[in-house]
Amino acid sequence: MGVREKLEDRIKRKEQEIQDYQIKIAEANAYLQGLQEALKLLPKDYMNGNGSEEIVLRKGSAVQKTQEFLKEQGKPMHIMDILRGIGKEPNSNERTSLSGSLGLYVRKNQIFARPEPNTFGLIEWEDDPDFEELEQSEDFSPGGEEVPQDSSLYDDCPF
């Protein structure tokens, strides 16, 4: 067998090897596509087998730090106190950002609860009678004054 024939033989084997890999890749892509289609059939808020929703907060995020801070404090806290507690600057931008993020979880009834305006606690505390008192309280203002019910007072408010 000459040099040319040896090279042609190696080329054929390598082409066959590549074809085998291409078949495996096509099968893997088909499998992946099937899994993706199955995932689309499930609702986004699908619960795991034990009936509880598994929510994992991104490690190091402000929301995760807030959860840890609230667990340490053991009670609902005002957003400005939360910002200070997690090492953020208590300014308007940070407040708006964190309030919006926490509010998303409150609206979904996940992890966080809002017993008072700008005050957040953990949903696991809702069985606590003190937490329920805060939530049912009609007096939300710090000075003990009633909050005006006229919504036209807030028309100029950007949020």
PDB file of N, CA, C and O in Angstrom, residues 26-103:
ATOM      1  N   ALA A  26     -27.033  15.821  15.711  1.00  0.00           N
ATOM      2  CA  ALA A  26     -28.421  15.957  15.262  1.00  0.00           C
ATOM      3  C   ALA A  26     -29.375  15.314  16.266  1.00  0.00           C
ATOM      4  O   ALA A  26     -30.430  15.876  16.578  1.00  0.00           O
ATOM      5  N   GLU A  27     -29.008  14.146  16.801  1.00  0.00           N
ATOM      6  CA  GLU A  27     -29.843  13.480  17.802  1.00  0.00           C
ATOM      7  C   GLU A  27     -29.916  14.308  19.085  1.00  0.00           C
ATOM      8  O   GLU A  27     -30.980  14.450  19.678  1.00  0.00           O
ATOM      9  N   ALA A  28     -28.786  14.855  19.498  1.00  0.00           N
ATOM     10  CA  ALA A  28     -28.759  15.674  20.712  1.00  0.00           C
ATOM     11  C   ALA A  28     -29.591  16.943  20.517  1.00  0.00           C
ATOM     12  O   ALA A  28     -30.308  17.364  21.434  1.00  0.00           O
ATOM     13  N   ASN A  29     -29.502  17.556  19.334  1.00  0.00           N
ATOM     14  CA  ASN A  29     -30.310  18.753  19.059  1.00  0.00           C
ATOM     15  C   ASN A  29     -31.801  18.435  19.075  1.00  0.00           C
ATOM     16  O   ASN A  29     -32.604  19.212  19.584  1.00  0.00           O
ATOM     17  N   ALA A  30     -32.179  17.284  18.535  1.00  0.00           N
ATOM     18  CA  ALA A  30     -33.584  16.874  18.539  1.00  0.00           C
ATOM     19  C   ALA A  30     -34.069  16.658  19.972  1.00  0.00           C
ATOM     20  O   ALA A  30     -35.175  17.063  20.340  1.00  0.00           O
ATOM     21  N   TYR A  31     -33.255  16.032  20.786  1.00  0.00           N
ATOM     22  CA  TYR A  31     -33.592  15.806  22.191  1.00  0.00           C
ATOM     23  C   TYR A  31     -33.751  17.139  22.923  1.00  0.00           C
ATOM     24  O   TYR A  31     -34.714  17.347  23.664  1.00  0.00           O
ATOM     25  N   LEU A  32     -32.809  18.045  22.701  1.00  0.00           N
ATOM     26  CA  LEU A  32     -32.862  19.360  23.328  1.00  0.00           C
ATOM     27  C   LEU A  32     -34.125  20.103  22.910  1.00  0.00           C
ATOM     28  O   LEU A  32     -34.804  20.709  23.743  1.00  0.00           O
ATOM     29  N   GLN A  33     -34.458  20.058  21.648  1.00  0.00           N
ATOM     30  CA  GLN A  33     -35.652  20.725  21.151  1.00  0.00           C
ATOM     31  C   GLN A  33     -36.910  20.137  21.801  1.00  0.00           C
ATOM     32  O   GLN A  33     -37.827  20.865  22.167  1.00  0.00           O
ATOM     33  N   GLY A  34     -36.944  18.842  21.969  1.00  0.00           N
ATOM     34  CA  GLY A  34     -38.069  18.201  22.651  1.00  0.00           C
ATOM     35  C   GLY A  34     -38.211  18.673  24.087  1.00  0.00           C
ATOM     36  O   GLY A  34     -39.321  18.938  24.560  1.00  0.00           O
ATOM     37  N   LEU A  35     -37.099  18.780  24.801  1.00  0.00           N
ATOM     38  CA  LEU A  35     -37.132  19.280  26.181  1.00  0.00           C
ATOM     39  C   LEU A  35     -37.628  20.722  26.229  1.00  0.00           C
ATOM     40  O   LEU A  35     -38.424  21.094  27.102  1.00  0.00           O
ATOM     41  N   GLN A  36     -37.159  21.546  25.297  1.00  0.00           N
ATOM     42  CA  GLN A  36     -37.585  22.944  25.254  1.00  0.00           C
ATOM     43  C   GLN A  36     -39.079  23.054  24.971  1.00  0.00           C
ATOM     44  O   GLN A  36     -39.762  23.882  25.560  1.00  0.00           O
ATOM     45  N   GLU A  37     -39.588  22.220  24.083  1.00  0.00           N
ATOM     46  CA  GLU A  37     -41.023  22.225  23.780  1.00  0.00           C
ATOM     47  C   GLU A  37     -41.826  21.792  25.007  1.00  0.00           C
ATOM     48  O   GLU A  37     -42.877  22.349  25.299  1.00  0.00           O
ATOM     49  N   ALA A  38     -41.339  20.786  25.718  1.00  0.00           N
ATOM     50  CA  ALA A  38     -42.025  20.333  26.929  1.00  0.00           C
ATOM     51  C   ALA A  38     -42.037  21.436  27.980  1.00  0.00           C
ATOM     52  O   ALA A  38     -43.047  21.640  28.667  1.00  0.00           O
ATOM     53  N   LEU A  39     -40.950  22.170  28.103  1.00  0.00           N
ATOM     54  CA  LEU A  39     -40.873  23.266  29.067  1.00  0.00           C
ATOM     55  C   LEU A  39     -41.874  24.363  28.734  1.00  0.00           C
ATOM     56  O   LEU A  39     -42.496  24.943  29.622  1.00  0.00           O
ATOM     57  N   LYS A  40     -42.086  24.616  27.455  1.00  0.00           N
ATOM     58  CA  LYS A  40     -43.047  25.648  27.039  1.00  0.00           C
ATOM     59  C   LYS A  40     -44.476  25.291  27.436  1.00  0.00           C
ATOM     60  O   LYS A  40     -45.313  26.166  27.601  1.00  0.00           O
ATOM     61  N   LEU A  41     -44.752  24.000  27.582  1.00  0.00           N
ATOM     62  CA  LEU A  41     -46.094  23.564  27.946  1.00  0.00           C
ATOM     63  C   LEU A  41     -46.415  23.824  29.411  1.00  0.00           C
ATOM     64  O   LEU A  41     -47.577  23.903  29.783  1.00  0.00           O
ATOM     65  N   LEU A  42     -45.385  23.951  30.243  1.00  0.00           N
ATOM     66  CA  LEU A  42     -45.591  24.196  31.663  1.00  0.00           C
ATOM     67  C   LEU A  42     -45.781  25.692  31.914  1.00  0.00           C
ATOM     68  O   LEU A  42     -45.125  26.511  31.278  1.00  0.00           O
ATOM     69  N   PRO A  43     -46.649  26.044  32.849  1.00  0.00           N
ATOM     70  CA  PRO A  43     -46.768  27.465  33.195  1.00  0.00           C
ATOM     71  C   PRO A  43     -45.481  27.948  33.855  1.00  0.00           C
ATOM     72  O   PRO A  43     -44.765  27.168  34.489  1.00  0.00           O
ATOM     73  N   LYS A  44     -45.189  29.245  33.696  1.00  0.00           N
ATOM     74  CA  LYS A  44     -43.943  29.785  34.244  1.00  0.00           C
ATOM     75  C   LYS A  44     -43.862  29.643  35.754  1.00  0.00           C
ATOM     76  O   LYS A  44     -42.795  29.529  36.317  1.00  0.00           O
ATOM     77  N   ASP A  45     -45.002  29.676  36.430  1.00  0.00           N
ATOM     78  CA  ASP A  45     -44.996  29.567  37.887  1.00  0.00           C
ATOM     79  C   ASP A  45     -45.340  28.148  38.348  1.00  0.00           C
ATOM     80  O   ASP A  45     -45.919  27.951  39.391  1.00  0.00           O
ATOM     81  N   TYR A  46     -44.955  27.139  37.539  1.00  0.00           N
ATOM     82  CA  TYR A  46     -45.218  25.749  37.866  1.00  0.00           C
ATOM     83  C   TYR A  46     -44.579  25.379  39.193  1.00  0.00           C
ATOM     84  O   TYR A  46     -43.433  25.707  39.458  1.00  0.00           O
ATOM     85  N   MET A  47     -45.342  24.681  40.031  1.00  0.00           N
ATOM     86  CA  MET A  47     -44.831  24.274  41.338  1.00  0.00           C
ATOM     87  C   MET A  47     -44.155  22.916  41.220  1.00  0.00           C
ATOM     88  O   MET A  47     -44.566  22.080  40.427  1.00  0.00           O
ATOM     89  N   ASN A  48     -43.151  22.725  42.055  1.00  0.00           N
ATOM     90  CA  ASN A  48     -42.475  21.426  42.045  1.00  0.00           C
ATOM     91  C   ASN A  48     -43.353  20.372  42.712  1.00  0.00           C
ATOM     92  O   ASN A  48     -44.427  20.669  43.199  1.00  0.00           O
ATOM     93  N   GLY A  49     -42.908  19.143  42.753  1.00  0.00           N
ATOM     94  CA  GLY A  49     -43.716  18.011  43.184  1.00  0.00           C
ATOM     95  C   GLY A  49     -44.299  18.097  44.574  1.00  0.00           C
ATOM     96  O   GLY A  49     -45.337  17.533  44.833  1.00  0.00           O
ATOM     97  N   ASN A  50     -43.666  18.809  45.502  1.00  0.00           N
ATOM     98  CA  ASN A  50     -44.183  18.830  46.865  1.00  0.00           C
ATOM     99  C   ASN A  50     -45.187  19.948  47.098  1.00  0.00           C
ATOM    100  O   ASN A  50     -45.603  20.194  48.216  1.00  0.00           O
ATOM    101  N   GLY A  51     -45.580  20.666  46.032  1.00  0.00           N
ATOM    102  CA  GLY A  51     -46.609  21.687  46.162  1.00  0.00           C
ATOM    103  C   GLY A  51     -46.095  23.041  46.567  1.00  0.00           C
ATOM    104  O   GLY A  51     -46.857  23.974  46.679  1.00  0.00           O
ATOM    105  N   SER A  52     -44.813  23.189  46.798  1.00  0.00           N
ATOM    106  CA  SER A  52     -44.283  24.498  47.154  1.00  0.00           C
ATOM    107  C   SER A  52     -43.433  25.017  46.004  1.00  0.00           C
ATOM    108  O   SER A  52     -42.731  24.260  45.352  1.00  0.00           O
ATOM    109  N   GLU A  53     -43.530  26.302  45.827  1.00  0.00           N
ATOM    110  CA  GLU A  53     -42.797  26.897  44.731  1.00  0.00           C
ATOM    111  C   GLU A  53     -41.339  27.090  45.143  1.00  0.00           C
ATOM    112  O   GLU A  53     -41.047  27.592  46.215  1.00  0.00           O
ATOM    113  N   GLU A  54     -40.455  26.672  44.298  1.00  0.00           N
ATOM    114  CA  GLU A  54     -39.032  26.796  44.582  1.00  0.00           C
ATOM    115  C   GLU A  54     -38.516  28.068  43.923  1.00  0.00           C
ATOM    116  O   GLU A  54     -38.414  28.151  42.709  1.00  0.00           O
ATOM    117  N   ILE A  55     -38.225  29.072  44.747  1.00  0.00           N
ATOM    118  CA  ILE A  55     -37.756  30.346  44.236  1.00  0.00           C
ATOM    119  C   ILE A  55     -36.338  30.540  44.740  1.00  0.00           C
ATOM    120  O   ILE A  55     -36.095  30.546  45.943  1.00  0.00           O
ATOM    121  N   VAL A  56     -35.428  30.697  43.827  1.00  0.00           N
ATOM    122  CA  VAL A  56     -34.039  30.887  44.198  1.00  0.00           C
ATOM    123  C   VAL A  56     -33.631  32.291  43.771  1.00  0.00           C
ATOM    124  O   VAL A  56     -33.723  32.644  42.605  1.00  0.00           O
ATOM    125  N   LEU A  57     -33.212  33.078  44.750  1.00  0.00           N
ATOM    126  CA  LEU A  57     -32.755  34.430  44.457  1.00  0.00           C
ATOM    127  C   LEU A  57     -31.286  34.386  44.074  1.00  0.00           C
ATOM    128  O   LEU A  57     -30.513  33.609  44.635  1.00  0.00           O
ATOM    129  N   ARG A  58     -30.920  35.239  43.132  1.00  0.00           N
ATOM    130  CA  ARG A  58     -29.528  35.271  42.677  1.00  0.00           C
ATOM    131  C   ARG A  58     -28.625  35.699  43.836  1.00  0.00           C
ATOM    132  O   ARG A  58     -28.842  36.720  44.475  1.00  0.00           O
ATOM    133  N   LYS A  59     -27.629  34.888  44.104  1.00  0.00           N
ATOM    134  CA  LYS A  59     -26.713  35.126  45.221  1.00  0.00           C
ATOM    135  C   LYS A  59     -26.003  36.469  45.041  1.00  0.00           C
ATOM    136  O   LYS A  59     -25.506  36.782  43.971  1.00  0.00           O
ATOM    137  N   GLY A  60     -26.014  37.265  46.100  1.00  0.00           N
ATOM    138  CA  GLY A  60     -25.338  38.555  46.076  1.00  0.00           C
ATOM    139  C   GLY A  60     -26.197  39.690  45.552  1.00  0.00           C
ATOM    140  O   GLY A  60     -25.788  40.843  45.587  1.00  0.00           O
ATOM    141  N   SER A  61     -27.409  39.382  45.069  1.00  0.00           N
ATOM    142  CA  SER A  61     -28.283  40.435  44.560  1.00  0.00           C
ATOM    143  C   SER A  61     -28.870  41.230  45.728  1.00  0.00           C
ATOM    144  O   SER A  61     -28.898  40.766  46.874  1.00  0.00           O
ATOM    145  N   ALA A  62     -29.348  42.418  45.436  1.00  0.00           N
ATOM    146  CA  ALA A  62     -29.949  43.259  46.470  1.00  0.00           C
ATOM    147  C   ALA A  62     -31.173  42.577  47.075  1.00  0.00           C
ATOM    148  O   ALA A  62     -31.415  42.669  48.280  1.00  0.00           O
ATOM    149  N   VAL A  63     -31.932  41.863  46.257  1.00  0.00           N
ATOM    150  CA  VAL A  63     -33.122  41.170  46.752  1.00  0.00           C
ATOM    151  C   VAL A  63     -32.719  40.040  47.711  1.00  0.00           C
ATOM    152  O   VAL A  63     -33.325  39.881  48.771  1.00  0.00           O
ATOM    153  N   GLN A  64     -31.687  39.308  47.355  1.00  0.00           N
ATOM    154  CA  GLN A  64     -31.226  38.225  48.228  1.00  0.00           C
ATOM    155  C   GLN A  64     -30.663  38.797  49.533  1.00  0.00           C
ATOM    156  O   GLN A  64     -30.916  38.286  50.615  1.00  0.00           O
ATOM    157  N   LYS A  65     -29.927  39.900  49.429  1.00  0.00           N
ATOM    158  CA  LYS A  65     -29.398  40.554  50.634  1.00  0.00           C
ATOM    159  C   LYS A  65     -30.528  41.060  51.509  1.00  0.00           C
ATOM    160  O   LYS A  65     -30.458  40.993  52.742  1.00  0.00           O
ATOM    161  N   THR A  66     -31.590  41.559  50.875  1.00  0.00           N
ATOM    162  CA  THR A  66     -32.750  42.036  51.620  1.00  0.00           C
ATOM    163  C   THR A  66     -33.403  40.890  52.382  1.00  0.00           C
ATOM    164  O   THR A  66     -33.754  41.035  53.556  1.00  0.00           O
ATOM    165  N   GLN A  67     -33.551  39.763  51.730  1.00  0.00           N
ATOM    166  CA  GLN A  67     -34.141  38.599  52.393  1.00  0.00           C
ATOM    167  C   GLN A  67     -33.319  38.208  53.624  1.00  0.00           C
ATOM    168  O   GLN A  67     -33.866  37.987  54.699  1.00  0.00           O
ATOM    169  N   GLU A  68     -32.004  38.152  53.465  1.00  0.00           N
ATOM    170  CA  GLU A  68     -31.133  37.800  54.592  1.00  0.00           C
ATOM    171  C   GLU A  68     -31.222  38.850  55.707  1.00  0.00           C
ATOM    172  O   GLU A  68     -31.285  38.508  56.888  1.00  0.00           O
ATOM    173  N   PHE A  69     -31.216  40.127  55.328  1.00  0.00           N
ATOM    174  CA  PHE A  69     -31.292  41.216  56.305  1.00  0.00           C
ATOM    175  C   PHE A  69     -32.593  41.131  57.098  1.00  0.00           C
ATOM    176  O   PHE A  69     -32.583  41.259  58.329  1.00  0.00           O
ATOM    177  N   LEU A  70     -33.702  40.913  56.393  1.00  0.00           N
ATOM    178  CA  LEU A  70     -34.989  40.824  57.085  1.00  0.00           C
ATOM    179  C   LEU A  70     -35.034  39.616  58.015  1.00  0.00           C
ATOM    180  O   LEU A  70     -35.588  39.698  59.116  1.00  0.00           O
ATOM    181  N   LYS A  71     -34.434  38.508  57.605  1.00  0.00           N
ATOM    182  CA  LYS A  71     -34.376  37.326  58.483  1.00  0.00           C
ATOM    183  C   LYS A  71     -33.598  37.641  59.752  1.00  0.00           C
ATOM    184  O   LYS A  71     -33.986  37.240  60.844  1.00  0.00           O
ATOM    185  N   GLU A  72     -32.494  38.388  59.593  1.00  0.00           N
ATOM    186  CA  GLU A  72     -31.693  38.775  60.762  1.00  0.00           C
ATOM    187  C   GLU A  72     -32.475  39.687  61.696  1.00  0.00           C
ATOM    188  O   GLU A  72     -32.407  39.547  62.912  1.00  0.00           O
ATOM    189  N   GLN A  73     -33.211  40.644  61.122  1.00  0.00           N
ATOM    190  CA  GLN A  73     -33.957  41.614  61.926  1.00  0.00           C
ATOM    191  C   GLN A  73     -35.193  40.999  62.567  1.00  0.00           C
ATOM    192  O   GLN A  73     -35.597  41.398  63.650  1.00  0.00           O
ATOM    193  N   GLY A  74     -35.812  40.063  61.867  1.00  0.00           N
ATOM    194  CA  GLY A  74     -36.969  39.371  62.418  1.00  0.00           C
ATOM    195  C   GLY A  74     -38.258  40.161  62.390  1.00  0.00           C
ATOM    196  O   GLY A  74     -39.233  39.789  63.041  1.00  0.00           O
ATOM    197  N   LYS A  75     -38.292  41.255  61.654  1.00  0.00           N
ATOM    198  CA  LYS A  75     -39.520  42.067  61.577  1.00  0.00           C
ATOM    199  C   LYS A  75     -39.498  42.868  60.279  1.00  0.00           C
ATOM    200  O   LYS A  75     -38.431  43.082  59.684  1.00  0.00           O
ATOM    201  N   PRO A  76     -40.679  43.322  59.840  1.00  0.00           N
ATOM    202  CA  PRO A  76     -40.731  44.154  58.637  1.00  0.00           C
ATOM    203  C   PRO A  76     -39.955  45.450  58.845  1.00  0.00           C
ATOM    204  O   PRO A  76     -39.907  45.989  59.958  1.00  0.00           O
ATOM    205  N   MET A  77     -39.352  45.932  57.776  1.00  0.00           N
ATOM    206  CA  MET A  77     -38.532  47.141  57.861  1.00  0.00           C
ATOM    207  C   MET A  77     -38.900  48.109  56.743  1.00  0.00           C
ATOM    208  O   MET A  77     -39.295  47.691  55.650  1.00  0.00           O
ATOM    209  N   HIS A  78     -38.712  49.394  57.012  1.00  0.00           N
ATOM    210  CA  HIS A  78     -38.920  50.429  55.998  1.00  0.00           C
ATOM    211  C   HIS A  78     -37.823  50.302  54.941  1.00  0.00           C
ATOM    212  O   HIS A  78     -36.696  49.903  55.237  1.00  0.00           O
ATOM    213  N   ILE A  79     -38.136  50.659  53.711  1.00  0.00           N
ATOM    214  CA  ILE A  79     -37.202  50.492  52.599  1.00  0.00           C
ATOM    215  C   ILE A  79     -35.877  51.225  52.837  1.00  0.00           C
ATOM    216  O   ILE A  79     -34.816  50.724  52.478  1.00  0.00           O
ATOM    217  N   MET A  80     -35.916  52.406  53.455  1.00  0.00           N
ATOM    218  CA  MET A  80     -34.678  53.153  53.706  1.00  0.00           C
ATOM    219  C   MET A  80     -33.794  52.420  54.728  1.00  0.00           C
ATOM    220  O   MET A  80     -32.574  52.403  54.591  1.00  0.00           O
ATOM    221  N   ASP A  81     -34.424  51.813  55.722  1.00  0.00           N
ATOM    222  CA  ASP A  81     -33.661  51.027  56.697  1.00  0.00           C
ATOM    223  C   ASP A  81     -33.077  49.772  56.052  1.00  0.00           C
ATOM    224  O   ASP A  81     -31.961  49.362  56.366  1.00  0.00           O
ATOM    225  N   ILE A  82     -33.845  49.188  55.125  1.00  0.00           N
ATOM    226  CA  ILE A  82     -33.347  48.009  54.406  1.00  0.00           C
ATOM    227  C   ILE A  82     -32.126  48.399  53.580  1.00  0.00           C
ATOM    228  O   ILE A  82     -31.113  47.703  53.586  1.00  0.00           O
ATOM    229  N   LEU A  83     -32.221  49.522  52.867  1.00  0.00           N
ATOM    230  CA  LEU A  83     -31.089  49.969  52.042  1.00  0.00           C
ATOM    231  C   LEU A  83     -29.835  50.146  52.897  1.00  0.00           C
ATOM    232  O   LEU A  83     -28.754  49.692  52.516  1.00  0.00           O
ATOM    233  N   ARG A  84     -29.973  50.801  54.037  1.00  0.00           N
ATOM    234  CA  ARG A  84     -28.815  50.978  54.922  1.00  0.00           C
ATOM    235  C   ARG A  84     -28.301  49.619  55.404  1.00  0.00           C
ATOM    236  O   ARG A  84     -27.096  49.394  55.463  1.00  0.00           O
ATOM    237  N   GLY A  85     -29.230  48.734  55.731  1.00  0.00           N
ATOM    238  CA  GLY A  85     -28.872  47.414  56.264  1.00  0.00           C
ATOM    239  C   GLY A  85     -28.135  46.527  55.275  1.00  0.00           C
ATOM    240  O   GLY A  85     -27.347  45.678  55.681  1.00  0.00           O
ATOM    241  N   ILE A  86     -28.392  46.722  53.987  1.00  0.00           N
ATOM    242  CA  ILE A  86     -27.712  45.882  52.987  1.00  0.00           C
ATOM    243  C   ILE A  86     -26.535  46.612  52.355  1.00  0.00           C
ATOM    244  O   ILE A  86     -25.941  46.120  51.392  1.00  0.00           O
ATOM    245  N   GLY A  87     -26.204  47.785  52.890  1.00  0.00           N
ATOM    246  CA  GLY A  87     -25.011  48.498  52.427  1.00  0.00           C
ATOM    247  C   GLY A  87     -25.210  49.327  51.168  1.00  0.00           C
ATOM    248  O   GLY A  87     -24.250  49.636  50.480  1.00  0.00           O
ATOM    249  N   LYS A  88     -26.449  49.694  50.888  1.00  0.00           N
ATOM    250  CA  LYS A  88     -26.732  50.547  49.730  1.00  0.00           C
ATOM    251  C   LYS A  88     -26.942  51.982  50.203  1.00  0.00           C
ATOM    252  O   LYS A  88     -27.338  52.228  51.333  1.00  0.00           O
ATOM    253  N   GLU A  89     -26.676  52.909  49.302  1.00  0.00           N
ATOM    254  CA  GLU A  89     -26.890  54.333  49.584  1.00  0.00           C
ATOM    255  C   GLU A  89     -28.402  54.585  49.651  1.00  0.00           C
ATOM    256  O   GLU A  89     -29.121  54.277  48.708  1.00  0.00           O
ATOM    257  N   PRO A  90     -28.912  55.122  50.757  1.00  0.00           N
ATOM    258  CA  PRO A  90     -30.360  55.351  50.868  1.00  0.00           C
ATOM    259  C   PRO A  90     -30.794  56.601  50.087  1.00  0.00           C
ATOM    260  O   PRO A  90     -31.118  57.631  50.663  1.00  0.00           O
ATOM    261  N   ASN A  91     -30.791  56.505  48.761  1.00  0.00           N
ATOM    262  CA  ASN A  91     -31.214  57.626  47.937  1.00  0.00           C
ATOM    263  C   ASN A  91     -32.421  57.217  47.095  1.00  0.00           C
ATOM    264  O   ASN A  91     -32.847  56.069  47.114  1.00  0.00           O
ATOM    265  N   SER A  92     -32.951  58.155  46.353  1.00  0.00           N
ATOM    266  CA  SER A  92     -34.177  57.942  45.593  1.00  0.00           C
ATOM    267  C   SER A  92     -34.025  56.835  44.540  1.00  0.00           C
ATOM    268  O   SER A  92     -34.919  55.998  44.385  1.00  0.00           O
ATOM    269  N   ASN A  93     -32.908  56.817  43.818  1.00  0.00           N
ATOM    270  CA  ASN A  93     -32.716  55.801  42.774  1.00  0.00           C
ATOM    271  C   ASN A  93     -32.648  54.400  43.360  1.00  0.00           C
ATOM    272  O   ASN A  93     -33.268  53.469  42.841  1.00  0.00           O
ATOM    273  N   GLU A  94     -31.875  54.238  44.428  1.00  0.00           N
ATOM    274  CA  GLU A  94     -31.752  52.921  45.059  1.00  0.00           C
ATOM    275  C   GLU A  94     -33.091  52.482  45.645  1.00  0.00           C
ATOM    276  O   GLU A  94     -33.475  51.318  45.547  1.00  0.00           O
ATOM    277  N   ARG A  95     -33.810  53.442  46.255  1.00  0.00           N
ATOM    278  CA  ARG A  95     -35.107  53.128  46.854  1.00  0.00           C
ATOM    279  C   ARG A  95     -36.093  52.661  45.792  1.00  0.00           C
ATOM    280  O   ARG A  95     -36.770  51.654  45.951  1.00  0.00           O
ATOM    281  N   THR A  96     -36.145  53.394  44.696  1.00  0.00           N
ATOM    282  CA  THR A  96     -37.060  53.042  43.617  1.00  0.00           C
ATOM    283  C   THR A  96     -36.721  51.681  43.036  1.00  0.00           C
ATOM    284  O   THR A  96     -37.604  50.846  42.796  1.00  0.00           O
ATOM    285  N   SER A  97     -35.446  51.432  42.821  1.00  0.00           N
ATOM    286  CA  SER A  97     -35.001  50.170  42.241  1.00  0.00           C
ATOM    287  C   SER A  97     -35.359  48.990  43.143  1.00  0.00           C
ATOM    288  O   SER A  97     -35.973  48.014  42.701  1.00  0.00           O
ATOM    289  N   LEU A  98     -34.972  49.076  44.403  1.00  0.00           N
ATOM    290  CA  LEU A  98     -35.225  47.962  45.318  1.00  0.00           C
ATOM    291  C   LEU A  98     -36.718  47.800  45.598  1.00  0.00           C
ATOM    292  O   LEU A  98     -37.230  46.674  45.625  1.00  0.00           O
ATOM    293  N   SER A  99     -37.444  48.898  45.761  1.00  0.00           N
ATOM    294  CA  SER A  99     -38.888  48.812  45.993  1.00  0.00           C
ATOM    295  C   SER A  99     -39.584  48.131  44.823  1.00  0.00           C
ATOM    296  O   SER A  99     -40.498  47.324  45.015  1.00  0.00           O
ATOM    297  N   GLY A 100     -39.156  48.467  43.610  1.00  0.00           N
ATOM    298  CA  GLY A 100     -39.749  47.835  42.433  1.00  0.00           C
ATOM    299  C   GLY A 100     -39.479  46.349  42.390  1.00  0.00           C
ATOM    300  O   GLY A 100     -40.368  45.551  42.082  1.00  0.00           O
ATOM    301  N   SER A 101     -38.246  45.978  42.695  1.00  0.00           N
ATOM    302  CA  SER A 101     -37.889  44.552  42.691  1.00  0.00           C
ATOM    303  C   SER A 101     -38.664  43.784  43.757  1.00  0.00           C
ATOM    304  O   SER A 101     -39.211  42.718  43.497  1.00  0.00           O
ATOM    305  N   LEU A 102     -38.722  44.344  44.955  1.00  0.00           N
ATOM    306  CA  LEU A 102     -39.448  43.675  46.041  1.00  0.00           C
ATOM    307  C   LEU A 102     -40.946  43.660  45.751  1.00  0.00           C
ATOM    308  O   LEU A 102     -41.635  42.683  46.047  1.00  0.00           O
ATOM    309  N   GLY A 103     -41.438  44.754  45.162  1.00  0.00           N
ATOM    310  CA  GLY A 103     -42.858  44.836  44.825  1.00  0.00           C
ATOM    311  C   GLY A 103     -43.289  43.753  43.852  1.00  0.00           C
ATOM    312  O   GLY A 103     -44.418  43.250  43.916  1.00  0.00           O
TER     313      GLY A 103
END
